[in-house]
Each structure stands twice: as structure tokens, then as C-alpha cells.
PDB file of C-alpha atoms and ligand atoms in Angstrom:
ATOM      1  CA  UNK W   3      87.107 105.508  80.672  1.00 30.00           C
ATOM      2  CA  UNK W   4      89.674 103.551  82.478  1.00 40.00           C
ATOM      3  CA  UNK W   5      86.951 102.927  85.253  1.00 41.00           C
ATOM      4  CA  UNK W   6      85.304 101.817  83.022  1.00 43.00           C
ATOM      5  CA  UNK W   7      87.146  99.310  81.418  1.00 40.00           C
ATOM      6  CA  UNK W   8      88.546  98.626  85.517  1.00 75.00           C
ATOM      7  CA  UNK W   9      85.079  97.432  85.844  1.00 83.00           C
ATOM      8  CA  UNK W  10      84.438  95.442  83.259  1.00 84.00           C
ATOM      9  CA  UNK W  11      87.640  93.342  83.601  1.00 86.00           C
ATOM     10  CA  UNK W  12      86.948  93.279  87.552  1.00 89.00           C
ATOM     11  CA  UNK W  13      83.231  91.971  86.402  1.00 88.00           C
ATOM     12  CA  UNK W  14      84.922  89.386  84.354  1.00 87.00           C
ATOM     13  CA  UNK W  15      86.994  88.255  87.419  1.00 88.00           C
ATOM     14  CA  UNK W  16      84.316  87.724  89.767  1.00 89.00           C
ATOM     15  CA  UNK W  17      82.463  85.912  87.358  1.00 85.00           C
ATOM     16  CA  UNK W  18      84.311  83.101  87.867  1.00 84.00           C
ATOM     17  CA  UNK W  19      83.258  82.820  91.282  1.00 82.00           C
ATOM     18  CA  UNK W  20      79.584  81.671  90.108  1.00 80.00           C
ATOM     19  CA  UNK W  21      81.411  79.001  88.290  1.00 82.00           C
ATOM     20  CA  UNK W  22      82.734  77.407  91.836  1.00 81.00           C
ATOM     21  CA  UNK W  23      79.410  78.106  93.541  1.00 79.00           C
ATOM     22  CA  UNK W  24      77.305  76.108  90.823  1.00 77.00           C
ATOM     23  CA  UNK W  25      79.952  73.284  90.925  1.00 75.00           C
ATOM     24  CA  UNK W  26      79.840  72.965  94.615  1.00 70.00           C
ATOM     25  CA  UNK W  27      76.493  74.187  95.984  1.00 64.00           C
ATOM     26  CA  UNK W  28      76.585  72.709  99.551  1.00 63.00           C
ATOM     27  CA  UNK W  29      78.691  75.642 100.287  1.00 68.00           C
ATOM     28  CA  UNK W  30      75.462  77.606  98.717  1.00 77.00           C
ATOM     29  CA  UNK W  31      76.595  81.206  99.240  1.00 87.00           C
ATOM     30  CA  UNK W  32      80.062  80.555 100.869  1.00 90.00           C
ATOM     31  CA  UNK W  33      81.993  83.540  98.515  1.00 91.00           C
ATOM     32  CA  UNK W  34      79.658  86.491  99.835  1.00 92.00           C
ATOM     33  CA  UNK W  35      79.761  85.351 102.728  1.00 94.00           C
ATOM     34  CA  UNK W  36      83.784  85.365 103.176  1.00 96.00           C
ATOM     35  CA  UNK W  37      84.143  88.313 101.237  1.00 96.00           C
ATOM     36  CA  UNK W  38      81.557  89.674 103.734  1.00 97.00           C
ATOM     37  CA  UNK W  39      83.957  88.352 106.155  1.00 98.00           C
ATOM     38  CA  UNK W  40      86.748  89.463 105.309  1.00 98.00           C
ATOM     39  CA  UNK W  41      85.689  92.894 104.511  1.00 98.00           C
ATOM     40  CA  UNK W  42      84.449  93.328 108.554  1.00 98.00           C
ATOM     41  CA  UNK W  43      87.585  92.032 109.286  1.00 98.00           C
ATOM     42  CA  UNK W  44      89.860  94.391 107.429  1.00 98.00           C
ATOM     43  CA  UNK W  45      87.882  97.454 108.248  1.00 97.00           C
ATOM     44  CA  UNK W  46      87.706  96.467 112.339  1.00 97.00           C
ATOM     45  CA  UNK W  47      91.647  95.539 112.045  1.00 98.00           C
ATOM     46  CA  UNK W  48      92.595  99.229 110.665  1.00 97.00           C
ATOM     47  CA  UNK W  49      93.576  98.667 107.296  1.00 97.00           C
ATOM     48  CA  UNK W  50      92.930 101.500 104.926  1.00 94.00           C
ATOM     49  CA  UNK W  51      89.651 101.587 101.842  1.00 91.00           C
ATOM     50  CA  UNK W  52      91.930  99.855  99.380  1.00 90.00           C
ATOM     51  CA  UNK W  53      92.691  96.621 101.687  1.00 94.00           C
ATOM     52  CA  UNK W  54      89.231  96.539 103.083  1.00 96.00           C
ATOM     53  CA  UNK W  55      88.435  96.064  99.375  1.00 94.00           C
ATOM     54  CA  UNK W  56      91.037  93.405  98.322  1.00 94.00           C
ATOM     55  CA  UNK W  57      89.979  91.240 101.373  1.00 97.00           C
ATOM     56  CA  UNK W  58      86.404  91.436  99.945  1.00 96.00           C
ATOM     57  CA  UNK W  59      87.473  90.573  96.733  1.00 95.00           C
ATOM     58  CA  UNK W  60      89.828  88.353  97.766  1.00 96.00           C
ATOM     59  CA  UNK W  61      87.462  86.488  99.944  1.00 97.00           C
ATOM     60  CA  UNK W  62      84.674  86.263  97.090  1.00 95.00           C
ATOM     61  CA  UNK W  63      87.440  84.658  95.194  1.00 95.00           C
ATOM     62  CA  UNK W  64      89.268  82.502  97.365  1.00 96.00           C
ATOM     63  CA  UNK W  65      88.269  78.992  96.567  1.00 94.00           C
ATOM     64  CA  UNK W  66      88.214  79.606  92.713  1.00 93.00           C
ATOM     65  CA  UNK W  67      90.523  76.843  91.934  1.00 94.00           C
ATOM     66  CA  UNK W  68      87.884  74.025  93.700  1.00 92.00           C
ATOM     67  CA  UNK W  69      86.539  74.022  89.808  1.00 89.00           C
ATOM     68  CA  UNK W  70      89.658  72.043  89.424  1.00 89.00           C
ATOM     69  CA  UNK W  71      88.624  69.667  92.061  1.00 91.00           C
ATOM     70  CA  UNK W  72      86.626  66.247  90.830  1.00 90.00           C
ATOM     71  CA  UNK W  73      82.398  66.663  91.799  1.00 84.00           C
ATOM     72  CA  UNK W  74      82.873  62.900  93.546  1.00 86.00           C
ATOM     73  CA  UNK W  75      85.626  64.471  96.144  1.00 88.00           C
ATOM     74  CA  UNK W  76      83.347  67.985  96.411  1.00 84.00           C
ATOM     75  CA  UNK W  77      80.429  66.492  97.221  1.00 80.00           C
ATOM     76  CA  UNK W  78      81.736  63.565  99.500  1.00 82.00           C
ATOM     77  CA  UNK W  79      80.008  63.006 102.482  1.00 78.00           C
ATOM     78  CA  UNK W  80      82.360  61.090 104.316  1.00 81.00           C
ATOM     79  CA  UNK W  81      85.517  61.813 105.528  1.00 86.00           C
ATOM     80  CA  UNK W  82      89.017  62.335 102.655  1.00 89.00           C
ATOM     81  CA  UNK W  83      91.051  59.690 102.360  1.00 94.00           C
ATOM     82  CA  UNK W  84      94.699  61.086 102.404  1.00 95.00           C
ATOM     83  CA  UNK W  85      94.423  60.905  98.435  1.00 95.00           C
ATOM     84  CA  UNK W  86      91.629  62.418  98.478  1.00 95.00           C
ATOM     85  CA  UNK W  87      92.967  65.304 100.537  1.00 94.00           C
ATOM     86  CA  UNK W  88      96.062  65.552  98.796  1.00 95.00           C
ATOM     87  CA  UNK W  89      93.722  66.040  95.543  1.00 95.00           C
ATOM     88  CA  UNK W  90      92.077  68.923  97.556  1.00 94.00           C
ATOM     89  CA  UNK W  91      94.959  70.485  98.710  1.00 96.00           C
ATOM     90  CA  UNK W  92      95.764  71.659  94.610  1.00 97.00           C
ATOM     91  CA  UNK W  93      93.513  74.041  94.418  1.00 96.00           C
ATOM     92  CA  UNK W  94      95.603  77.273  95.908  1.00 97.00           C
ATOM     93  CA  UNK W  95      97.646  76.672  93.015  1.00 97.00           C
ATOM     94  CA  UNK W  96      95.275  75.759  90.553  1.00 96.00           C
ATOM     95  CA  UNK W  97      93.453  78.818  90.981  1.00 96.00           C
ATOM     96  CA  UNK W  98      96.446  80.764  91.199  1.00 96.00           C
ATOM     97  CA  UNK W  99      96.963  78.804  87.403  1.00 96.00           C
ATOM     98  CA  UNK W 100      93.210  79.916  86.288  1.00 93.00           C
ATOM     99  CA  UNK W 101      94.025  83.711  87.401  1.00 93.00           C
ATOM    100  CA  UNK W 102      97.287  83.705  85.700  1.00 92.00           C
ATOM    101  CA  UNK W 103      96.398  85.108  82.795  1.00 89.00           C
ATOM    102  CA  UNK W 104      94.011  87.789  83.943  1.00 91.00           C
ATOM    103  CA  UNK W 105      95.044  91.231  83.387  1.00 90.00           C
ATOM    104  CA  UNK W 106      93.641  92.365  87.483  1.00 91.00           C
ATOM    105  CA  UNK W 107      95.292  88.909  88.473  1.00 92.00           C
ATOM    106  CA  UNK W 108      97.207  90.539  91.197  1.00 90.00           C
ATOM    107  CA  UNK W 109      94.421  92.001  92.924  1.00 93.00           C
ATOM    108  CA  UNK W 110      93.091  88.405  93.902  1.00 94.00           C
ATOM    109  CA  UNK W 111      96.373  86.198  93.698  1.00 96.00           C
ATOM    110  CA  UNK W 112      97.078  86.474  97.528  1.00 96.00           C
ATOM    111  CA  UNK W 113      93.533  85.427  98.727  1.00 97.00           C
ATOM    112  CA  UNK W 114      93.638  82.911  96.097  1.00 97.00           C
ATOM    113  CA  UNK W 115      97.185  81.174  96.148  1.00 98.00           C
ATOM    114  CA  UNK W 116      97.806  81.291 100.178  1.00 98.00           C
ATOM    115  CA  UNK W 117      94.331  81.214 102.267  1.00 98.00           C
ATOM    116  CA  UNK W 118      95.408  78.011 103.483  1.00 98.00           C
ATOM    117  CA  UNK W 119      98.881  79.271 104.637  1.00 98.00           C
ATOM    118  CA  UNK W 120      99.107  79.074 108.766  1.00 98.00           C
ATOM    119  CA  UNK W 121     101.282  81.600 110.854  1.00 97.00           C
ATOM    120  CA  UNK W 122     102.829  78.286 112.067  1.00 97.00           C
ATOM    121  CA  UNK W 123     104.338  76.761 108.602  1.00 97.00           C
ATOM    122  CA  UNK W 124     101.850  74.033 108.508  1.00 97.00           C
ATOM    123  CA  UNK W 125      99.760  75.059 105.476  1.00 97.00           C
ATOM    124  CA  UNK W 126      99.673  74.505 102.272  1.00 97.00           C
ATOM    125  CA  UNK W 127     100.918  75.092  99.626  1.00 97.00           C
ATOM    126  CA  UNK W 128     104.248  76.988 100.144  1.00 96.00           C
ATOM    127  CA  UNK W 129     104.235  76.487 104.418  1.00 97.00           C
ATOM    128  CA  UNK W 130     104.623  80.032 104.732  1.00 97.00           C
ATOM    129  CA  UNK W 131     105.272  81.444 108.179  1.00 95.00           C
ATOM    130  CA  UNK W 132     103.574  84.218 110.108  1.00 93.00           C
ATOM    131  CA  UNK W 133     104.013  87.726 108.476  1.00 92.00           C
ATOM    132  CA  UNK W 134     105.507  85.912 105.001  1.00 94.00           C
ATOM    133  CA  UNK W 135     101.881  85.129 104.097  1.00 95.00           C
ATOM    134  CA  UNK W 136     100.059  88.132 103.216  1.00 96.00           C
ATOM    135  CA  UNK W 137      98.079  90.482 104.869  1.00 97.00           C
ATOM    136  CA  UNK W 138      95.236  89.613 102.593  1.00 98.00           C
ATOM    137  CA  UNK W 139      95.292  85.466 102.264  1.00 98.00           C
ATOM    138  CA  UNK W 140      95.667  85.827 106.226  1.00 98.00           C
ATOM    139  CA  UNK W 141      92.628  87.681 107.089  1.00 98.00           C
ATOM    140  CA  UNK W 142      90.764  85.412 104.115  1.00 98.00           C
ATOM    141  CA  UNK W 143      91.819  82.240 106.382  1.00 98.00           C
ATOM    142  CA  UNK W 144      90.178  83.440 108.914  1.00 98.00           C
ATOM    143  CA  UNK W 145      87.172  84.270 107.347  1.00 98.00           C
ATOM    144  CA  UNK W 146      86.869  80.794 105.186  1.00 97.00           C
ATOM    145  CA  UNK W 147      87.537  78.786 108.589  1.00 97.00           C
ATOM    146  CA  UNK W 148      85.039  80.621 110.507  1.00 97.00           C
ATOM    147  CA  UNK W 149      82.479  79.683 107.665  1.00 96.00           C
ATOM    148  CA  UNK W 150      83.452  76.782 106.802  1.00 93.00           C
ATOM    149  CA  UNK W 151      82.633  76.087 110.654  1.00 95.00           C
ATOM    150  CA  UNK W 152      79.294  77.932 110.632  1.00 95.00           C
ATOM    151  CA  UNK W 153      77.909  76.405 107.586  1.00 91.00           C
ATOM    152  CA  UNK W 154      76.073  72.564 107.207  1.00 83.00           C
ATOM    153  CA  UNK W 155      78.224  70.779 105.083  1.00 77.00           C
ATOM    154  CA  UNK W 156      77.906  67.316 103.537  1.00 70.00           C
ATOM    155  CA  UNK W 157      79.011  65.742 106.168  1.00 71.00           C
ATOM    156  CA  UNK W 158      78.551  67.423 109.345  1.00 79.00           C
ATOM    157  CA  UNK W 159      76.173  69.876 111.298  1.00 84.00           C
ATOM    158  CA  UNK W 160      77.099  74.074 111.666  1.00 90.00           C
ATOM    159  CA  UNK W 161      78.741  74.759 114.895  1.00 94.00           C
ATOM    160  CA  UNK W 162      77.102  77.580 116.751  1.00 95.00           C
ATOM    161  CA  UNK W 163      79.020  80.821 116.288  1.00 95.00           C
ATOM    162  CA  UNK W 164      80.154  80.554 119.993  1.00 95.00           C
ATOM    163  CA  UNK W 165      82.305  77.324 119.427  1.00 97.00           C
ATOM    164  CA  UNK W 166      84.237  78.502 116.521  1.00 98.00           C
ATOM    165  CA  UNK W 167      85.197  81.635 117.973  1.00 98.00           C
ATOM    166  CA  UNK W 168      86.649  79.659 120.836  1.00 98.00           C
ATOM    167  CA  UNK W 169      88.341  77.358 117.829  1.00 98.00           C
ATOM    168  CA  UNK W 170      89.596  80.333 116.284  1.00 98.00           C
ATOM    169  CA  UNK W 171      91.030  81.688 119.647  1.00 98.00           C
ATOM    170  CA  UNK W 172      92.591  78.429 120.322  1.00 98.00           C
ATOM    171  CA  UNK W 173      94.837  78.517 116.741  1.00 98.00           C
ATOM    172  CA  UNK W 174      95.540  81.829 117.488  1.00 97.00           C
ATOM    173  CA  UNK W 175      99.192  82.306 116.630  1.00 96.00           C
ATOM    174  CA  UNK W 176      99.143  78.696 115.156  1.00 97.00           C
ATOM    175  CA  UNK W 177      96.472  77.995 112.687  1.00 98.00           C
ATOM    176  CA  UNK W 178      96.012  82.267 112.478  1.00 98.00           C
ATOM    177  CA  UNK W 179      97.450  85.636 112.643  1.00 98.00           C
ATOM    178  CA  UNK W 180      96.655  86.708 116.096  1.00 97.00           C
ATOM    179  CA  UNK W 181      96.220  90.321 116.213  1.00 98.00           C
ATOM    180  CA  UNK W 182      93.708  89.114 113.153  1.00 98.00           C
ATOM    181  CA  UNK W 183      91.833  86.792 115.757  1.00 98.00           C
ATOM    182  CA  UNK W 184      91.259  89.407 118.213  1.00 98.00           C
ATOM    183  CA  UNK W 185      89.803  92.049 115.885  1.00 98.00           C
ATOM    184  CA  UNK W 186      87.740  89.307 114.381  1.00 98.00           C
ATOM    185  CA  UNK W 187      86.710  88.639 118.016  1.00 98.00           C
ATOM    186  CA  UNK W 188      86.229  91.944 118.803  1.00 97.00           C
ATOM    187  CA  UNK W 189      83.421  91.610 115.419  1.00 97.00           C
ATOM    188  CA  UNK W 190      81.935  89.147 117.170  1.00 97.00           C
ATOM    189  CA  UNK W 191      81.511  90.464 120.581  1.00 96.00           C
ATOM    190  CA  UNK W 192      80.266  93.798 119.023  1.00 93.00           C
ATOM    191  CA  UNK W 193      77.119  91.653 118.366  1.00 87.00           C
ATOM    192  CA  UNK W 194      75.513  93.487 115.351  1.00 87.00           C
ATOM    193  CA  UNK W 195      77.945  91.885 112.364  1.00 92.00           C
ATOM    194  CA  UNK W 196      78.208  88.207 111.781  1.00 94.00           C
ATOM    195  CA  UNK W 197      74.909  87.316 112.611  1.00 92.00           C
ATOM    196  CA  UNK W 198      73.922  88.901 109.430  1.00 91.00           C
ATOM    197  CA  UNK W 199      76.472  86.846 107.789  1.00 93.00           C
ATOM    198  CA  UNK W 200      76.441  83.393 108.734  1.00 92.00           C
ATOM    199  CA  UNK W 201      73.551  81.420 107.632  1.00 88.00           C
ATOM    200  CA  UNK W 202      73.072  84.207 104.592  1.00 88.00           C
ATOM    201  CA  UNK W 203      73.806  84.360 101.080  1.00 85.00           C
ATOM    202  CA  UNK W 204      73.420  87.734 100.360  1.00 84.00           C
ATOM    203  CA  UNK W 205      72.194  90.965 102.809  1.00 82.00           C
ATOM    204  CA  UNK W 206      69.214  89.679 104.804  1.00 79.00           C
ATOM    205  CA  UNK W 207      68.668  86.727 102.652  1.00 83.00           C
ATOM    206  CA  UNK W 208      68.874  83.506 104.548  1.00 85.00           C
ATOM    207  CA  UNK W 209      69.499  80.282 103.022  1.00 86.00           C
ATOM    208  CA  UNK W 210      66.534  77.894 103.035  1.00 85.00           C
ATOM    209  CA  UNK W 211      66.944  74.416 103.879  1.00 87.00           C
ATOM    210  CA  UNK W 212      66.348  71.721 101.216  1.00 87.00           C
ATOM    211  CA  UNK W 213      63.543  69.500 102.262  1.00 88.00           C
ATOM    212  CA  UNK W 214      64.447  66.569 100.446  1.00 85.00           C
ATOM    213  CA  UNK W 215      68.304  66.579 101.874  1.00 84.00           C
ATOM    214  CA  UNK W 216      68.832  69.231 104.431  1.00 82.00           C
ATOM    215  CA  UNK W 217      71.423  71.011 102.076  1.00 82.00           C
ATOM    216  CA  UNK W 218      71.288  74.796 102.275  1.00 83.00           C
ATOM    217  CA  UNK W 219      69.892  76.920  99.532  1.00 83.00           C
ATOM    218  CA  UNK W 220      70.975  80.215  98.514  1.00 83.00           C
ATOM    219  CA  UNK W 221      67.475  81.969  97.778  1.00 84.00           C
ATOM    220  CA  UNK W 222      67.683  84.937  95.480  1.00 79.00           C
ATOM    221  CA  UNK W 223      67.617  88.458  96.206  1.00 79.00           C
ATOM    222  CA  UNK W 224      64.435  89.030  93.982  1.00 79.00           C
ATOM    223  CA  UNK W 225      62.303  85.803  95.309  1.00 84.00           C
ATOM    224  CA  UNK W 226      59.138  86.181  96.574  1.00 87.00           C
ATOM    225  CA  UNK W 227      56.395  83.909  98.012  1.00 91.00           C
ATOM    226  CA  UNK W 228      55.396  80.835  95.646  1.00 90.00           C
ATOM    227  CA  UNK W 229      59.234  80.976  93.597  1.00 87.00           C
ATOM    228  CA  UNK W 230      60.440  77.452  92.602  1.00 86.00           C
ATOM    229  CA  UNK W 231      63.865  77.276  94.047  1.00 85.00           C
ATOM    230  CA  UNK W 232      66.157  73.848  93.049  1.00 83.00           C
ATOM    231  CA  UNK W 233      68.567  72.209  95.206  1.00 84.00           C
ATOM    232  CA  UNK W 234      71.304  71.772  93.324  1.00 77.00           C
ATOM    233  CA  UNK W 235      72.374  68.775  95.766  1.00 78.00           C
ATOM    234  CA  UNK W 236      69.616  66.761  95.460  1.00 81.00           C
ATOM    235  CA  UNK W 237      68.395  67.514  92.428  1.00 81.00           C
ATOM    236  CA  UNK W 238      64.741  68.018  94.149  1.00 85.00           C
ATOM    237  CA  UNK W 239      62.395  71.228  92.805  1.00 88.00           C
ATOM    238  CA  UNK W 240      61.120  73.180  95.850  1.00 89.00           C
ATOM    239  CA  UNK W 241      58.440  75.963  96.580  1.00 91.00           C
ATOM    240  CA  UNK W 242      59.442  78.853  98.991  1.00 90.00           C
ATOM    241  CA  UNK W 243      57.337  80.516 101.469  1.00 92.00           C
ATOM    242  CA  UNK W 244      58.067  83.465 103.051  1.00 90.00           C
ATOM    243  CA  UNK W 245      58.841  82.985 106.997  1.00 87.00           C
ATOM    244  CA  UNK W 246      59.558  85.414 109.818  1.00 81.00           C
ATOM    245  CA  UNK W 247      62.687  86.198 109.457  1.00 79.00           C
ATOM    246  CA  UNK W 248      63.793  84.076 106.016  1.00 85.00           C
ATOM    247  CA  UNK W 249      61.946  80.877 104.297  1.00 88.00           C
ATOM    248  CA  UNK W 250      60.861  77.516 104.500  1.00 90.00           C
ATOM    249  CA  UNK W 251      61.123  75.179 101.498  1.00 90.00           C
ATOM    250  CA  UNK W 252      58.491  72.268 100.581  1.00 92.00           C
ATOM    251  CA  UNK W 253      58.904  69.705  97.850  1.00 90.00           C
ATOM    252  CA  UNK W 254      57.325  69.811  94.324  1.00 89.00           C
ATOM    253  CA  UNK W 255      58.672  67.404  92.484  1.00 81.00           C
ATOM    254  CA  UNK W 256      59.475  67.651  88.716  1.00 77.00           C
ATOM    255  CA  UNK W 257      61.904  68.953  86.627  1.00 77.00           C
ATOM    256  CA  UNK W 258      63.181  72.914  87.330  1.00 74.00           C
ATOM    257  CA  UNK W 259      62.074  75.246  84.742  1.00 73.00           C
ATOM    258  CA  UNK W 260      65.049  77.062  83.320  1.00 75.00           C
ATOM    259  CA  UNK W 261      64.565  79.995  85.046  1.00 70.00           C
ATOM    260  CA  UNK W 262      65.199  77.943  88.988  1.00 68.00           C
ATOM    261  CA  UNK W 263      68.882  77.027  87.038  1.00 70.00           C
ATOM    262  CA  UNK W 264      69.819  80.700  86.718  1.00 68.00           C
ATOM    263  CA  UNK W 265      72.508  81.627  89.030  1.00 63.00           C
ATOM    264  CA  UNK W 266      70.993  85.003  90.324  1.00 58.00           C
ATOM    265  CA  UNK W 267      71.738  85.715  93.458  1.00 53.00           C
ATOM    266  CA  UNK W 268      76.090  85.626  91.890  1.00 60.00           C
ATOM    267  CA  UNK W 269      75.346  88.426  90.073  1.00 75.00           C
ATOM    268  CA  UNK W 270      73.486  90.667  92.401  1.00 79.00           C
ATOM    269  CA  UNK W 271      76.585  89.984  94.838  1.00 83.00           C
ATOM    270  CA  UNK W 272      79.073  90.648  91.934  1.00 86.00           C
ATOM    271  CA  UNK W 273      77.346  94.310  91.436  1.00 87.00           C
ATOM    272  CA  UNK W 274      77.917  94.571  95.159  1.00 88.00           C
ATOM    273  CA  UNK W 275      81.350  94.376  94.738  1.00 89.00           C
ATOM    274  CA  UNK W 276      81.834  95.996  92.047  1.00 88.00           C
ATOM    275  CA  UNK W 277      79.802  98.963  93.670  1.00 88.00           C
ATOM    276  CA  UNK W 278      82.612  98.565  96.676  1.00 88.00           C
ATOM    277  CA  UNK W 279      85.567  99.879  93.921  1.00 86.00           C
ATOM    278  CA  UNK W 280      87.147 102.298  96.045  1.00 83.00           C
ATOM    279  CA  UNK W 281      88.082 105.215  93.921  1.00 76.00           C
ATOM    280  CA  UNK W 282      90.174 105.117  91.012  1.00 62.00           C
ATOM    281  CA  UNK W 283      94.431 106.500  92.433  1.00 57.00           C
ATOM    282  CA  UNK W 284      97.837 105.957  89.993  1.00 51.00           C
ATOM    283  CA  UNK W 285      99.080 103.485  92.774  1.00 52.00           C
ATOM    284  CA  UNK W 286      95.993 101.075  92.870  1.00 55.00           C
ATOM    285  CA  UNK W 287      94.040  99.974  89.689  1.00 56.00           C
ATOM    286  CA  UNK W 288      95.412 102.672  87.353  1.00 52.00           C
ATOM    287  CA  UNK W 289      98.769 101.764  88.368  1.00 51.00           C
ATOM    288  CA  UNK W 290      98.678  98.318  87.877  1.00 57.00           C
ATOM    289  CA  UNK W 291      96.777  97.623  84.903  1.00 56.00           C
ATOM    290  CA  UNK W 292      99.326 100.091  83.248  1.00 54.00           C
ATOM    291  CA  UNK W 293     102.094  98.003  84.269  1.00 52.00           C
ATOM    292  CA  UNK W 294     100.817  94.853  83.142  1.00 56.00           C
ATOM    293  CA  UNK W 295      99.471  96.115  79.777  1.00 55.00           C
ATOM    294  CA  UNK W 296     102.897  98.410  79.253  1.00 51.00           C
ATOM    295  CA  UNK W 297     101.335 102.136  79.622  1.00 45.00           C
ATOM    296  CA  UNK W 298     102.759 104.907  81.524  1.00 38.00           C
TER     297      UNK W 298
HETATM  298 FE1  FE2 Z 301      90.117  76.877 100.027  1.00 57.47          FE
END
């Protein structure tokens, strides 16, 4: 019973990841893929079921508060103007707002309120130092730089993997925890991992490019040859064809049915995590949703 109702409130959490992935869809698939991540990285740095979990949640999570971020700012593909940046930099703390009120709250806040601390002091938005950030928001910084560098954004190319490892080893000990850079290193160098992460938006579903503006497109788990699929960038309806090893996209035209508008492929990676619930102890859910609700 109390899994039970663990999992429904935890289903009710995540859901408000979809609602940053549909308001900023150039990042098509960016929460699995940080919670993907950050999950490697917690389980190849030696932290036990329970933390390899929160950094997965915690990484699907991390950039909730971006739905308090105006479209025009999302979506600009030029460089921030220092307004524009300061705008940007709210959303720790706006998300850390949204969460508030959530009774399993605490099981994301970390991820949520500090992934853009740095070991150094120069983050935002508390400039916390080194081991003051938490174990959690620093292996999500990690993961949401390494994306953010692998993935085609509005206004600039992916890097190949290569290059941001060597940016990540650079801030190591500034921008990031550096026993966290060499195990995500050691990830990387072990060959089999992130490949199947970047460029993905779900397990061995790559993201097709739009033909009408190059953005990427998270395909869902369930499409098959002929699906309309709608870039949610340009607006522009698409067909998708099946290629070796993921698909190519060609224009339509026309309106999207209502079925290309359905978020799918959020809550086939929302079962995934809730799948990932690491059995139910006193100290962990139990423990915590007791407190907060006054059991014993
Ligand atoms: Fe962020």
C-alpha cells in the first residue's frame, strides 16, 4: 500500500518534467538523457542503489523551473543579453518554488535548487563551494553540462563527445567535483555507455532531425515506419522512415493530427523511472513521507 501510494505521488512528480520538455523542445529529450547521465555516473562513482536513484530522478528533474522562463528567452537563437541571463539564472529557485509543496519534494530539491552550483563558488544561486553543494546537484551538473554540450541547440552545433570530455576535464575542480569528473571519464573511456545516450531520447531511440529547421526530434518509443512526427520548433509536420541505426524525417506539410501533439515518449521514460524505485526501507521513502505527512 504505501508503495503504492510512493508511486503514484513519485508519478505525479515526474510529470512535471513533460511540462518543461513541451515548453522547450530544442532540448527534445534532454531529462532522460541526464537522468541517464547521472544514473551511470552515480553507479561508476560508488554510491549505493538509493543515490544511483536520486541522481536519476534528480537529473530527469533538474531543469523543472525553465517553465518559469519566458518562450522568447528559451527559444533564442542568439546569444543572452546579461538581462536575459539574469532572467535564466531564476530557475534553480523557481523550481525549487514549484516543488515546494510536493509531499516527495525532498527527493528532487538538490538536483533541482543547486545543479548550477560550481565546486569553485561561482554558481548560482547560493555560490556554494565544493563539498557544500550536494552529492546529488553535483553529479547532475555534470551530467546537464555534458549534454547540454552534446546536443544541437538553437544556436550552435553538438560538440563531438571527445571535446567536452576534455571541457569537463579542464573545470575539473573549478566548474566540477573532480573525483566526479574522473569517474564520469572513466564512463566514457569504458566505451559502451554514453554513446547510447547522447543523441537519444529514450533506449535506442535516436532523435531525428527536423527537415524544415535542423532541430532535433524526440521520436517515440512505439513509432514505426510512415508515423507523422511534429517539430515542435518549427511548427513543420514530418514523416519518419526507418534508417540503419535511427530515422530520417521528410516534410509533409499541414496541420499535426492530435495524436503527433501527444507527449509519448515522457511517459514511457516516466515508467522507466518509476520501474528504477529501489525497494521500499524506513530510512528512504517510508521514512520521509511519514515525516512530512506526521506518521510514525
Ligand atoms: Fe538548469
Amino acid at each position: 500500500m504505501r508503495r503504492a501510494i510512493d508511486r503514484t505521488l513519485l508519478k505525479s512528480l515526474l510529470g512535471l518534467a513533460s511540462v518543461v520538455e513541451l515548453r522547450d523542445p530544442y532540448t527534445g529529450g534532454h531529462s532522460w538523457r541526464v537522468g541517464q547521465f547521472s544514473k551511470c555516473l552515480a553507479a561508476k562513482a560508488g554510491l549505493d542503489p538509493e543515490q544511483v536513484f536520486l541522481a536519476q530522478l534528480g537529473g530527469f528533474l533538474h531543469d523543472l523551473g525553465k517553465v518559469g522562463i519566458p518562450e522568447s528567452i528559451l527559444r533564442k537563437p542568439g546569444r543572452l543579453t546579461e538581462e536575459e541571463f539574469a532572467l535564466i539564472k531564476t530557475h534553480p529557485l523557481v523550481g525549487a518554488d514549484l516543488l515546494a509543496d510536493h509531499p516527495l519534494a525532498d527527493l528532487a530539491i538538490d538536483a533541482v535548487r543547486f545543479h548550477h552550483e560550481r565546486v569553485d563558488g561561482r554558481g548560482y544561486p547560493d555560490g556554494l563551494t565544493g563539498e557544500d553543494s550536494p552529492v546529488i546537484s553535483r553529479i547532475v551538473a555534470i551530467a546537464d553540462a555534458f549534454d547540454a554540450m552534446t546536443s544541437t541547440r538553437s544556436y550552435r552545433q553538438a560538440m563531438p563527445l571527445e571535446k567536452a570530455i576534455a571541457i569537463l576535464m579542464a573545470e575539473r575542480g573549478r566548474q566540477f567535483d573532480g573525483a566526479f569528473v574522473d569517474s564520469f571519464v572513466e564512463l566514457y573511456q569504458a566505451g559502451d555507455v554514453l554513446p547510447h545516450i547522447v543523441g537519444h531520447s529514450d533506449h535506442d531511440q535516436r532523435l531525428a532531425g527536423c527537415p524544415g529547421c535542423g532541430a532535433k526530434m524526440a521520436v517515440p518509443r512505439s513509432a514505426v515506419n510512415g508515423d507523422r512526427i511534429y517539430c515542435r520548433v518549427c511548427g513543420g509536420l514530418n514523416r519518419l522512415e526507418r534508417e540503419d541505426d535511427g530515422w530520417d524525417a521528410f516534410p509533409l506539410g499541414g496541420m499535426p493530427n492530435p495524436a503527433a501533439l501527444r507527449p509519448s515518449p515522457e511517459t514511457e521514460v516516466q515508467d522507466e523511472i518509476l520501474a528504477a524505485i529501489p525497494p521500499v526501507r524506513k530510512s528512504f521513502f517510508v521514512g520521509r513521507l511519514s515525516a512530512m505527512i506526521g506518521v510514525q
